[in-house]
Each structure stands twice: as structure tokens, then as C-alpha cells.
Coordinates of C-alpha atoms in Angstrom, one line a residue:
M1 CA 87.3 135.3 83.5
S2 CA 88.8 134.1 86.8
R3 CA 91.3 131.2 87.5
P4 CA 90.4 128.2 89.6
P5 CA 92.5 128.0 92.4
P6 CA 95.7 126.4 92.3
V7 CA 95.8 122.7 93.6
R8 CA 97.1 122.7 97.4
A9 CA 100.0 120.5 97.5
E10 CA 101.1 121.0 100.8
P11 CA 98.8 121.7 104.2
P12 CA 100.3 124.5 106.5
W13 CA 101.1 121.0 108.7
P14 CA 102.5 119.1 108.2
R15 CA 105.1 119.9 105.9
A16 CA 108.6 118.5 104.8
A17 CA 110.0 120.2 107.4
D18 CA 109.2 118.7 109.7
V19 CA 110.0 115.1 109.1
A20 CA 113.4 116.6 108.3
A21 CA 113.6 117.9 112.0
R22 CA 112.2 114.4 113.4
R23 CA 114.6 112.7 111.4
A24 CA 117.9 114.6 112.3
A25 CA 116.0 113.9 116.3
G26 CA 116.5 110.1 115.5
W27 CA 113.2 109.6 114.4
Q28 CA 112.7 105.9 111.7
P29 CA 109.6 105.2 110.3
Y30 CA 107.7 101.9 111.1
P31 CA 107.6 99.9 108.0
L32 CA 104.4 99.2 106.5
D33 CA 102.6 96.0 106.7
S34 CA 99.2 96.6 105.0
F35 CA 98.4 97.5 101.8
V36 CA 95.2 99.5 99.8
L37 CA 95.3 98.6 96.1
K38 CA 92.4 100.4 94.1
V39 CA 92.2 97.9 91.1
H40 CA 89.0 99.6 90.1
S41 CA 88.6 103.4 90.2
R42 CA 85.0 103.3 89.4
C43 CA 81.6 102.3 91.1
D44 CA 78.0 100.4 90.3
L45 CA 76.9 102.6 92.8
A46 CA 75.8 106.4 92.9
C47 CA 75.8 106.6 97.0
D48 CA 75.0 110.5 98.0
Y49 CA 77.5 110.4 100.6
C50 CA 80.6 108.9 99.0
Y51 CA 83.7 110.9 99.8
M52 CA 85.3 109.0 96.9
Y53 CA 83.1 111.0 94.2
R54 CA 81.4 113.3 95.8
S55 CA 84.1 115.2 98.0
H56 CA 86.8 118.0 97.0
D57 CA 89.1 116.2 95.6
Q58 CA 88.0 114.5 92.0
S59 CA 90.8 113.2 91.1
W60 CA 89.3 109.9 90.1
R61 CA 88.4 111.1 87.0
A62 CA 91.8 111.1 85.4
Q63 CA 92.8 107.7 86.8
P64 CA 92.1 104.8 84.9
R65 CA 89.5 102.7 85.1
T66 CA 91.4 99.4 86.2
M67 CA 95.1 98.5 86.8
S68 CA 97.2 97.5 84.2
P69 CA 98.6 94.1 84.6
A70 CA 101.9 95.7 84.5
T71 CA 101.1 98.2 87.1
L72 CA 99.7 94.8 89.2
A73 CA 103.2 93.4 88.7
R74 CA 105.3 96.3 89.8
T75 CA 103.1 96.8 92.7
A76 CA 103.7 93.1 93.9
E77 CA 107.2 93.9 93.7
R78 CA 107.7 96.8 95.5
I79 CA 105.2 95.0 98.4
A80 CA 107.7 92.1 98.1
E81 CA 110.3 94.4 98.2
H82 CA 109.6 96.5 101.3
L83 CA 108.4 93.5 103.3
S84 CA 111.6 91.5 102.2
A85 CA 114.0 94.7 103.3
H86 CA 112.0 95.2 106.8
G87 CA 111.8 91.1 108.0
V88 CA 108.1 91.5 107.9
T89 CA 107.0 88.1 107.8
E90 CA 102.8 88.6 108.1
A91 CA 100.7 91.4 105.9
G92 CA 97.7 92.6 104.5
V93 CA 96.3 93.1 101.4
V94 CA 93.1 94.8 100.7
L95 CA 91.8 95.1 97.1
H96 CA 89.4 98.4 96.9
G97 CA 87.8 100.8 94.3
G98 CA 85.5 102.2 93.6
E99 CA 84.0 98.8 93.2
P100 CA 86.6 96.3 93.3
L101 CA 84.5 93.2 91.9
L102 CA 84.3 95.7 89.0
I103 CA 87.4 94.0 87.3
G104 CA 85.8 90.7 86.6
D105 CA 86.6 86.9 87.7
E106 CA 89.4 86.7 85.3
A107 CA 91.7 89.9 86.5
L108 CA 90.3 89.6 90.3
A109 CA 92.4 85.8 89.8
R110 CA 95.1 87.3 88.0
T111 CA 95.6 89.7 91.1
V112 CA 95.4 87.6 93.6
R113 CA 98.0 85.1 92.4
T114 CA 100.5 87.8 91.7
L115 CA 100.2 89.4 94.6
R116 CA 101.1 85.9 96.2
G117 CA 103.6 84.6 94.0
A118 CA 105.6 87.7 94.2
V119 CA 105.9 87.7 98.0
G120 CA 107.0 84.1 98.5
D121 CA 105.8 81.5 101.0
G122 CA 108.1 83.4 103.4
V123 CA 105.1 85.9 103.9
R124 CA 102.1 84.9 105.2
L125 CA 99.5 87.3 103.5
H126 CA 96.4 88.0 104.2
L127 CA 93.9 88.9 101.2
S128 CA 90.3 91.0 101.8
L129 CA 88.0 92.5 99.6
Q130 CA 85.9 95.5 100.4
T131 CA 82.5 95.7 98.5
N132 CA 79.2 97.1 98.0
G133 CA 77.6 93.3 97.7
L134 CA 75.9 93.5 94.4
R135 CA 78.5 91.7 92.6
L136 CA 78.7 88.6 95.0
T137 CA 76.8 85.9 93.4
E138 CA 77.2 82.4 94.2
Q139 CA 80.1 81.5 91.9
R140 CA 82.2 84.6 92.6
L141 CA 81.9 83.5 96.2
G142 CA 82.9 80.6 95.3
L143 CA 86.3 82.0 92.9
L144 CA 86.5 84.3 96.1
G145 CA 86.9 80.9 98.4
E146 CA 89.5 79.3 96.1
L147 CA 91.9 82.4 96.0
G148 CA 91.3 82.7 100.0
V149 CA 89.9 86.4 99.9
T150 CA 87.7 87.8 102.8
V151 CA 84.9 89.9 102.4
G152 CA 83.9 93.0 103.6
V153 CA 80.6 94.9 102.7
S154 CA 79.1 97.8 103.6
T155 CA 75.3 98.3 104.3
D156 CA 73.9 100.9 106.6
G157 CA 71.2 98.6 108.1
G158 CA 67.6 98.3 107.3
R159 CA 66.0 98.9 104.0
A160 CA 64.9 102.8 104.8
A161 CA 68.3 103.4 106.2
H162 CA 70.0 101.8 103.4
D163 CA 68.4 102.8 100.0
R164 CA 68.1 106.7 102.1
H165 CA 72.1 107.1 100.4
R166 CA 73.0 103.4 98.3
R167 CA 71.5 104.0 95.4
G168 CA 72.4 103.5 92.0
A169 CA 72.8 105.8 89.1
D170 CA 69.3 105.3 88.6
G171 CA 67.9 106.1 91.9
R172 CA 66.7 102.6 92.8
G173 CA 67.7 101.7 96.1
S174 CA 70.3 98.5 96.7
H175 CA 69.0 96.8 99.4
A176 CA 67.4 94.0 98.5
R177 CA 70.2 92.8 96.2
V178 CA 72.8 93.5 99.1
E179 CA 70.5 91.9 101.5
A180 CA 70.7 88.8 98.8
A181 CA 74.4 88.9 98.8
L182 CA 74.5 88.8 102.2
R183 CA 72.3 85.7 102.8
R184 CA 75.0 84.0 100.7
L185 CA 77.8 85.1 102.2
A186 CA 76.3 84.7 105.9
G187 CA 75.4 81.0 104.6
E188 CA 77.4 77.8 105.5
R189 CA 79.1 77.6 102.4
H190 CA 81.2 81.0 102.0
R191 CA 80.2 81.8 105.7
H192 CA 84.4 81.6 106.4
L193 CA 85.0 84.4 103.8
F194 CA 82.7 86.6 106.0
G195 CA 84.9 89.8 107.2
T196 CA 82.9 93.0 108.4
L197 CA 79.8 94.9 107.7
L198 CA 80.7 98.5 107.6
C199 CA 77.3 100.9 108.4
T200 CA 78.1 104.7 108.4
I201 CA 76.1 106.5 110.6
D202 CA 73.4 108.3 110.0
L203 CA 71.6 110.1 113.0
R204 CA 68.0 110.4 111.3
N205 CA 68.7 106.0 112.0
D206 CA 67.5 104.8 115.0
P207 CA 70.8 103.2 116.4
V208 CA 69.7 99.9 118.0
R209 CA 66.8 99.0 115.1
T210 CA 70.2 99.8 113.1
Y211 CA 72.3 97.4 114.8
E212 CA 69.9 94.6 115.2
A213 CA 69.4 94.7 111.2
L214 CA 73.1 94.4 111.2
L215 CA 72.9 91.5 113.4
T216 CA 70.8 89.4 111.4
H217 CA 73.3 88.2 109.1
S218 CA 75.2 87.0 112.2
P219 CA 78.3 88.9 111.4
P220 CA 81.8 88.0 113.0
A221 CA 82.4 91.8 113.1
V222 CA 80.6 95.6 112.2
D223 CA 82.4 99.0 112.2
F224 CA 80.8 102.0 112.7
L225 CA 81.9 104.9 111.0
L226 CA 81.5 108.4 111.7
P227 CA 80.8 110.7 108.7
L228 CA 83.9 112.2 107.3
G229 CA 83.4 115.8 108.0
N230 CA 85.8 118.6 109.1
W231 CA 86.1 122.4 110.7
Q232 CA 85.9 123.3 107.1
T233 CA 82.6 121.3 106.2
P234 CA 81.2 119.8 109.5
P235 CA 79.6 116.3 109.8
P236 CA 75.8 116.6 109.2
G237 CA 73.7 117.5 112.6
L238 CA 76.7 118.0 114.3
D239 CA 76.9 121.3 117.6
P240 CA 79.7 123.5 116.4
H241 CA 79.5 124.2 120.1
G242 CA 79.8 121.5 121.6
R243 CA 76.8 121.5 123.5
R244 CA 74.9 118.5 122.0
T245 CA 76.9 115.6 121.6
P246 CA 74.4 113.7 118.9
Y247 CA 76.8 111.1 117.3
A248 CA 78.2 110.4 121.2
D249 CA 74.2 109.2 122.1
W250 CA 73.8 107.4 118.6
L251 CA 76.9 105.3 119.6
W252 CA 76.0 105.3 123.3
A253 CA 72.9 103.8 122.9
V254 CA 74.6 100.8 120.4
F255 CA 77.1 100.4 123.4
E256 CA 74.0 99.6 125.6
R257 CA 72.7 97.5 123.5
W258 CA 75.9 95.8 122.5
Y259 CA 77.6 95.7 125.9
G260 CA 74.4 94.6 127.6
A261 CA 73.8 91.7 125.8
R262 CA 73.9 88.3 127.8
T263 CA 76.4 86.7 125.7
K264 CA 78.9 88.6 122.9
E265 CA 77.0 88.8 119.7
T266 CA 79.5 89.9 117.5
S267 CA 82.3 92.4 117.2
V268 CA 81.8 95.8 117.2
R269 CA 85.6 97.3 116.3
F270 CA 84.9 100.9 117.1
L271 CA 83.4 99.8 120.8
D272 CA 85.7 96.7 121.5
N273 CA 88.7 98.9 120.8
L274 CA 87.7 101.7 122.8
L275 CA 86.9 99.1 125.8
A276 CA 90.8 98.0 124.9
L277 CA 92.6 101.7 125.0
L278 CA 90.7 102.1 129.0
V279 CA 92.1 98.6 130.2
G280 CA 95.4 100.1 128.4
A281 CA 95.7 97.4 125.7
T282 CA 96.8 99.2 121.9
P283 CA 94.4 98.0 119.5
R284 CA 95.9 98.7 115.7
T285 CA 92.8 101.1 114.8
E286 CA 93.0 104.6 113.6
A287 CA 89.6 106.0 114.4
L288 CA 91.3 105.9 118.1
G289 CA 94.5 105.9 120.0
L290 CA 97.7 106.6 119.1
S291 CA 99.3 103.5 117.3
P292 CA 101.2 104.3 114.5
V293 CA 99.6 104.2 110.6
R294 CA 101.2 101.3 108.8
Y295 CA 99.6 101.4 105.5
A296 CA 100.2 102.6 102.1
V297 CA 97.5 103.1 99.0
V298 CA 98.2 102.2 95.4
D299 CA 96.0 104.0 92.6
T300 CA 94.9 102.3 89.3
D301 CA 98.0 104.1 87.8
G302 CA 100.4 102.8 90.3
S303 CA 100.1 106.4 92.1
L304 CA 100.9 106.6 96.0
T305 CA 98.3 108.2 97.5
Q306 CA 97.7 109.1 101.3
D307 CA 94.5 108.3 103.0
D308 CA 91.3 108.2 100.7
T309 CA 89.2 109.8 103.6
L310 CA 92.0 113.0 103.0
R311 CA 89.8 113.8 99.7
T312 CA 87.3 115.6 102.3
A313 CA 89.6 118.0 103.1
Y314 CA 90.8 119.8 100.0
D315 CA 91.3 119.1 96.0
G316 CA 95.1 117.2 96.0
A317 CA 95.0 116.4 99.8
T318 CA 95.8 112.8 98.7
R319 CA 98.4 113.6 96.6
T320 CA 101.9 112.6 97.2
G321 CA 104.0 112.9 94.1
L322 CA 105.1 108.8 94.2
D323 CA 103.9 105.9 92.2
V324 CA 105.3 102.2 92.2
H325 CA 107.2 103.0 88.6
G326 CA 109.9 105.0 90.3
H327 CA 109.5 105.1 94.0
S328 CA 110.1 102.3 96.8
F329 CA 107.6 102.6 100.1
D330 CA 110.7 103.6 101.7
T331 CA 110.4 106.5 100.5
L332 CA 106.5 107.3 100.4
L333 CA 107.3 106.6 104.5
L334 CA 108.8 110.4 104.6
H335 CA 106.4 111.9 102.8
P336 CA 105.1 114.2 105.7
G337 CA 101.3 113.6 105.5
I338 CA 102.2 109.6 106.0
A339 CA 105.5 110.2 108.3
A340 CA 102.6 112.4 110.6
R341 CA 100.5 109.6 110.8
Q342 CA 103.3 107.6 113.5
W343 CA 104.5 110.1 115.4
G344 CA 101.9 109.3 118.4
A345 CA 101.0 112.1 121.2
S346 CA 103.7 114.7 119.7
A347 CA 101.5 114.6 116.3
L348 CA 98.9 115.8 117.9
S349 CA 97.9 119.6 118.2
A350 CA 98.6 121.3 122.0
P351 CA 94.9 121.4 123.4
C352 CA 94.9 117.4 122.5
R353 CA 97.9 116.9 124.4
A354 CA 97.0 118.7 127.2
C355 CA 94.3 116.3 127.5
P356 CA 94.1 113.6 129.6
L357 CA 92.2 111.5 127.1
H358 CA 94.3 112.0 124.5
R359 CA 95.8 108.3 124.3
V360 CA 92.2 107.1 123.9
C361 CA 90.8 109.7 121.3
G362 CA 94.2 110.0 119.9
G363 CA 93.0 113.4 118.7
G364 CA 90.1 111.9 116.3
H365 CA 90.7 110.5 113.1
Y366 CA 93.4 112.2 111.0
A367 CA 90.7 113.1 108.2
T368 CA 88.4 114.8 111.0
R369 CA 91.0 117.4 112.2
Y370 CA 91.4 119.4 109.2
D371 CA 91.1 123.3 108.7
H372 CA 92.0 125.0 106.1
A373 CA 94.1 127.7 108.2
T374 CA 96.4 125.1 110.6
G375 CA 96.1 122.1 108.6
F376 CA 95.5 118.8 110.2
A377 CA 96.8 120.2 113.6
N378 CA 93.8 120.2 115.4
P379 CA 91.6 118.3 117.8
S380 CA 89.2 116.0 115.7
V381 CA 85.7 117.9 114.8
Y382 CA 84.0 115.4 117.1
C383 CA 86.3 116.2 119.5
A384 CA 83.1 117.2 122.0
D385 CA 81.2 113.4 121.1
L386 CA 84.3 111.6 121.7
T387 CA 85.0 113.8 125.0
E388 CA 81.4 112.5 126.3
L389 CA 81.2 108.8 124.8
I390 CA 84.8 108.1 126.2
G391 CA 83.2 109.3 129.9
R392 CA 80.0 107.2 129.5
V393 CA 81.8 104.5 128.6
H394 CA 84.8 104.4 131.3
G395 CA 81.8 105.4 133.8
R396 CA 80.2 101.9 132.8
L397 CA 83.0 99.8 132.7
S398 CA 84.6 101.3 136.1
A399 CA 81.5 100.6 137.9
D400 CA 81.2 97.5 136.6
L401 CA 84.5 96.8 137.6
A402 CA 84.4 97.8 141.0
A403 CA 81.0 95.6 141.3
R404 CA 83.1 92.6 140.3
E405 CA 85.6 93.4 142.7
Q406 CA 82.6 93.9 145.4
G407 CA 81.9 90.0 144.2
R408 CA 84.7 88.5 144.1
T409 CA 85.2 89.7 147.7
R410 CA 82.5 87.7 148.8
G411 CA 83.7 84.7 146.8
E412 CA 81.3 85.2 143.5
P413 CA 83.0 84.2 140.1
G414 CA 82.8 86.4 136.9
G415 CA 85.7 87.5 134.9
E416 CA 87.1 90.8 134.4
P417 CA 85.3 93.6 132.0
G418 CA 87.1 94.2 129.0
A419 CA 89.2 91.5 129.2
E420 CA 87.7 90.4 126.4
A421 CA 88.2 93.5 124.7
E422 CA 92.2 93.7 125.6
S423 CA 92.5 90.5 124.1
D424 CA 90.9 91.0 120.9
A425 CA 93.0 93.7 120.5
R426 CA 95.9 91.9 120.9
T427 CA 95.2 89.6 118.6
D428 CA 92.6 90.8 115.9
A429 CA 93.5 93.2 112.9
P430 CA 93.2 96.8 112.8
Q431 CA 89.9 98.2 111.3
R432 CA 89.9 99.8 108.2
G433 CA 87.6 99.6 105.2
A434 CA 86.4 101.9 102.6
G435 CA 84.2 104.4 104.2
N436 CA 80.7 102.7 104.0
C437 CA 81.5 102.0 100.4
A438 CA 84.5 101.0 101.2
T439 CA 86.0 100.8 104.6
N440 CA 86.7 102.7 107.3
H441 CA 89.7 103.5 108.8
P442 CA 90.6 101.3 110.9
Q443 CA 93.9 100.0 110.3
P444 CA 94.5 96.8 108.7
A445 CA 96.6 94.8 111.3
A446 CA 98.7 92.1 109.7
A447 CA 97.0 89.4 112.0
T448 CA 93.5 89.4 110.1
P449 CA 92.8 92.0 107.9
Q450 CA 89.3 91.2 107.3
N451 CA 89.1 95.1 107.9
P452 CA 90.6 96.7 105.1
P453 CA 92.3 99.8 105.1
S454 CA 90.8 102.6 103.4
S455 CA 87.7 103.8 104.6
K456 CA 85.2 105.2 102.4
A457 CA 83.3 107.2 104.8
P458 CA 80.9 109.4 103.4
P459 CA 81.8 113.5 103.6
P460 CA 78.8 115.2 105.3

């Protein structure tokens, strides 16, 4: 009987030697300002696309269901220690899972108070939670309001689109219950808690109808997540030769509906960030651009891990061998997988660095670059789709700017296309969620972590 293959501890790139070389050349890591706490490792849905439970990495099975009070206290101490050491006065914490609301109200309140108590009054701490929505009762929303925790919800749009993937273990769809929760969250009493709706793209769903279904709740922000595929396991429907660009087509349809509206109905994070990058801003996002990643993930047992989305690459891809009980966040910053995501263009593959679009696409989401032979030193598996979408959006923006300039020469009033996106990029928090069940991985920026950091974007 053959033995199972050993867990890979380090991909072909990046490696510890790469970090050592960077440090010798003078590189210093950026301090962290966002933290994802896995307060519960299980979920009350059984979504068929969840990267947490249905990917190559199954380490969740060995995790405690909940984060113990002792581990929570140590985590809070480590966060406070790191922020103090680096003079960071504004930070974000995302309560994540699994389904974080499974911990119950008492543990939820204890978690928030422990975190706020540890960092003290000198740090403006933004707390958010990414949920599937099933447990957002009126009473619990009241508690979240008292605790000052904003709420992001994962939903895929209309009933058919949502219930295709987001079902319980009994096979029942969750759409009706999530819609009821969203009506409570969007109501006058709790609307100030409303963060972002996370929606995973399914090419079978009409893009405009999906967007308009999300708009019925008047969300402050929407984020569309590309399914987490890579070169080993491509996303569903992707053309490996790049002759067709179905994901670019899908997002372009949303862009035309969103951008062409008479007034801005909501922020669409991915598209707002794309516009911001095209006009020269530097939004804090992991999906596009070259901003350094500045968040950490803490598992229920206190392990310090890499981003959950890497579970789609191989078994053990998220492990660092570090934990809050014995290691600081400064130590985590020197782990190859963490450090490489702060290196900007120099961390991209040679084809990406040679491409004139690399400052906009940023090489694509890190998890989507993986290939067994070369690790993460590759363009994104979505390269063709990103190239096509950026070209279309750039063309539309350029045409609008030219038309606006012509109008200005005739004395007609008008603002700058893209100016609002640029402003948003400077004031908004980086996006991050747990994949569609958790978040998209934009990067939680301290300003308004209504976007949690860790994305449960589904694997193919």
C-alpha cells in the first residue's frame, strides 16, 4: 500500500533564501495593520465551492472548533504588542471562520472586549465580521451594534444563483433565510452596521441580474470574487489558451450597468479599485495593484497562517510553523509567503514585470498564480481575462475623459471621471473577505475595515 505524498512545507518560490537575500539588500517589512481571527473553525452551511472545506488543504479538521479564552487573550496581547512597537494607531480586526457567529453571543462579546481592552484607547480599532447571514437575528444585530462591529454578508444574488451553491448539509438552500437577515441589517435600526456584500462569480448567472439582486438591499459596497483557481486546477469555464475571456465579459457587463448609472448606487470594490489604479491612485487591495499585503491570519489554535485562499494550491500551503503562543507578528513578517506579498513588482514573474499593465493588475491575486513546478512565480491564471477587462475599462475611461475635456473647452460643467474612485481609494479600507463565505481578499485597510481580510472565494 503506497503512502500518501508528504505535505509540502515550501513551494519552489518564494523560499527562505529569497527573504534572506532581500534583507541583505536592505528590505524591511511593512508592519501589519489588519488581523483575521478564526474564532470558529466550522460552518452551518455546506457550500459546494468553499475553499475552506473543499480544497487540497484539509487542516481545518485538526483545528479546535473555537478559539479558547487563553488563545484569544494571547492573540490580543500579540496584536497590541505589534501595533505599539510600530506606532500603528489605527487597525482592523475581522472575526472570521467557518461561521464566526457559531461562537455564541457571550463569546462574541468577550472576544470584542478582550481585543479592545488589549490595544487600549491609543489605537482606533475597527472590528468587523464576515458571516453567511443565517444567524443575524434582531437580537444579535443589537449586540453587534452595542459592540461596534460592522457586518459583511456573503450572498450570490437571486434565489436560483444563491441556492445553486450555498446550501445546508441537508441540501436546503439558504437564500430565503439570508434575504430575511439582509432586510434586518439594511433596516433603519441596524444600517450603520452594514459593510459589504460578497458575491462569488458564477458564469452561469446573468451578471446584470446578479448585480441588481444585490442592489435591492442598498448595500454600501459590493465585492465580486473571482473563483479561486490556479494553473493546476483552473477556474470553471476559463479558456486555458486565453482565446475567450468569460470572466472579463461577465465583469464588463456589471461595469457598464454600474458605471452607466445616473448616480452611484453603491461601491463595487473590484471596479472602484480598477478605476483608481487607472487614474494613478494606490488602493489597498489584494486583487489588483502592487500595494503590500499587511494582514495576518490567526487560527483557532493560535497558529499564525498564510491567507486561507492558498488552501486551493496544495495541502499545507497556509502553514508557517508559527503561533501566537511562541512567536510575534514581527517573526511572521519574515516568513517567505508573507514577505513576498510585500515586495511589489519585484515579486512578480518575469513575464508580468515586462507587461505594461502590471502596475494595474499586480500580477493577479496571489493564490491564482500557483503552479506545482514554479510555485507562485507565475502570472495569474486569470491573466487573459484581466488584460481584456483592463483594456475595456481603460478605453471607456479615456473616451469619457476626452469627451469631458472637449466639453470643458466649450465651457460646459463636469467633473473628472475616475476622480471619485481615486478619492475612495485614498480613504477606504482595503477589501478583504472570506471568499464567498467568508471574504474576498482585498486587503483590510485600517481606515474602514468594512471589508474583512480573508477571502473564502470558492475553489473550482
